[in-house]
Structure formats: structure tokens, C-alpha cells
Short mmCIF file of C-alpha atoms in Angstrom, two decimals:
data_model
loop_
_atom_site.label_atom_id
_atom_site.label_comp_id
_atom_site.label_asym_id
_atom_site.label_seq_id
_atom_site.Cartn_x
_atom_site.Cartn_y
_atom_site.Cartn_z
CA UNK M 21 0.62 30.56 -68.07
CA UNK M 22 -0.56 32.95 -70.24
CA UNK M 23 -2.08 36.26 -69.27
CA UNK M 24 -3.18 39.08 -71.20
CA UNK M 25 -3.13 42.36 -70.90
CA UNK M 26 -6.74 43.96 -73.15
CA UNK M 27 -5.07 47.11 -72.89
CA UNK M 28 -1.86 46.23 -73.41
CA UNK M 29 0.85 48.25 -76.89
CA UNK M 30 -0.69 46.07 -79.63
CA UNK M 31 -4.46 47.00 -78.62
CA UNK M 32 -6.57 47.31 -81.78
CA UNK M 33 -3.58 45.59 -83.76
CA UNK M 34 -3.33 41.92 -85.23
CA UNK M 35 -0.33 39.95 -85.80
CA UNK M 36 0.24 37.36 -87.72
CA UNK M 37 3.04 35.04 -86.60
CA UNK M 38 4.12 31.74 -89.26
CA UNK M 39 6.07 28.68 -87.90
CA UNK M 40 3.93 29.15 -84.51
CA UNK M 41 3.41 25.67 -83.84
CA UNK M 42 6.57 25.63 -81.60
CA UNK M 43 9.24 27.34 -80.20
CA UNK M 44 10.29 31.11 -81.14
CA UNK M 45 6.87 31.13 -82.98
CA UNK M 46 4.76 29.68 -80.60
CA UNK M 47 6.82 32.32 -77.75
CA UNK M 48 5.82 35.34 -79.89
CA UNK M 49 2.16 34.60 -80.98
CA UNK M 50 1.79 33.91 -77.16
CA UNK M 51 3.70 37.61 -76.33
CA UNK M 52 1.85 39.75 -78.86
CA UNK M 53 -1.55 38.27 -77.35
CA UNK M 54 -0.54 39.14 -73.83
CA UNK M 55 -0.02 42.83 -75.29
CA UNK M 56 -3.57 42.68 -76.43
CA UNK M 57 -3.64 41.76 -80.09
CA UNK M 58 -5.43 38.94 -82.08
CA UNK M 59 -3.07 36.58 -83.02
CA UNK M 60 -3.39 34.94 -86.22
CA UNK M 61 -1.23 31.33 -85.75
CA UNK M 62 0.04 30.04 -88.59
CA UNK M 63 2.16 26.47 -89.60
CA UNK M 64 1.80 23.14 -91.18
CA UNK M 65 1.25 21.32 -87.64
CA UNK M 66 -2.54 21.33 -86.99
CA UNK M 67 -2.49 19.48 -83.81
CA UNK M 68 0.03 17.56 -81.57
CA UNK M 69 0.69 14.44 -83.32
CA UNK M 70 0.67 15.16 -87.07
CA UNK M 71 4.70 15.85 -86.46
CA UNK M 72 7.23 14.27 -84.74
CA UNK M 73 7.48 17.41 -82.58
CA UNK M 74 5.24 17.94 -79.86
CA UNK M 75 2.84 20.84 -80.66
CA UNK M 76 0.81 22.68 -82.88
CA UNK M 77 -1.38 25.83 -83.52
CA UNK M 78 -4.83 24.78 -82.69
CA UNK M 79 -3.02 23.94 -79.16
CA UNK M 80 -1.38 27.95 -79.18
CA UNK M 81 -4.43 29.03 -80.36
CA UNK M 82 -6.36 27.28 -77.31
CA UNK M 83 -3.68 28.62 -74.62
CA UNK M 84 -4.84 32.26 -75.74
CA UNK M 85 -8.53 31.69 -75.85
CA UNK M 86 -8.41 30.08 -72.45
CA UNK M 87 -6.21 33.53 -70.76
CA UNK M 88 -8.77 35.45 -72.38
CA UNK M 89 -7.19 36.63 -76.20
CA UNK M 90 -8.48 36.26 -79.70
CA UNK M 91 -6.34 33.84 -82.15
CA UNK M 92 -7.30 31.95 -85.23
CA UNK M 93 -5.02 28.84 -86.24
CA UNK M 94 -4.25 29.04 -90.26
CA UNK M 95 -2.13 25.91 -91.99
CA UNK M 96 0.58 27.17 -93.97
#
């Protein structure tokens, strides 16, 4: 669960975090929005099922949205 924190070191600030579709990139896009900034998610999986992974950014993106954060998904 994702929770953020509006007032949180990265106020004001936006990150952008590549290869967060998954794993150590999907982790940090998730921990700089619970710091407070807007997240810009970026990789070449759009949505679960366009990899053989499970994952992708418009689902990271949605998990922020829905604790309250701004994010954008952008395919790289």
C-alpha cells in the first residue's frame, strides 16, 4: 500500500524514474511519490500483458493516483 506523504523531502520536486514498470524502478517511482513528488514513470511496458513480465507503468502510475500522488506514465 502506498501512502504519501504531501509534505514529505521531495515536495515541489519531480522525478523521473526509467525502467519503472517493475521491480527497483517500480520500488523507487513508488518511494519518491510517498516523499511528495510527481513521479514521471517511464518504460516500454504500457500495461500488464504487453510483456512476459507481470506489470507496467500505467499500473504504477494508477497505485500513486489512487494513495493520493501525481504521476504520468511515458513509453521509453
Amino acid at each position: 500500500v502506498v501512502k504519501i506523504n504531501p509534505g514529505g523531502k521531495l515536495k515541489g520536486k519531480v522525478a523521473i524514474v526509467t525502467g519503472a514498470s517493475r521491480g527497483i524502478g517500480e520500488a523507487i517511482a513508488l518511494r519518491y511519490a510517498q516523499e511528495g513528488a510527481r513521479v514521471v514513470v517511464s518504460a516500454r511496458t504500457i500495461d500488464d500483458g504487453d510483456h512476459v513480465l507481470a506489470g507496467g507503468i500505467n499500473d504504477v502510475v494508477q497505485r500513486i493516483v489512487d494513495a493520493g500522488g501525481q504521476a504520468i506514465a511515458v513509453r521509453s
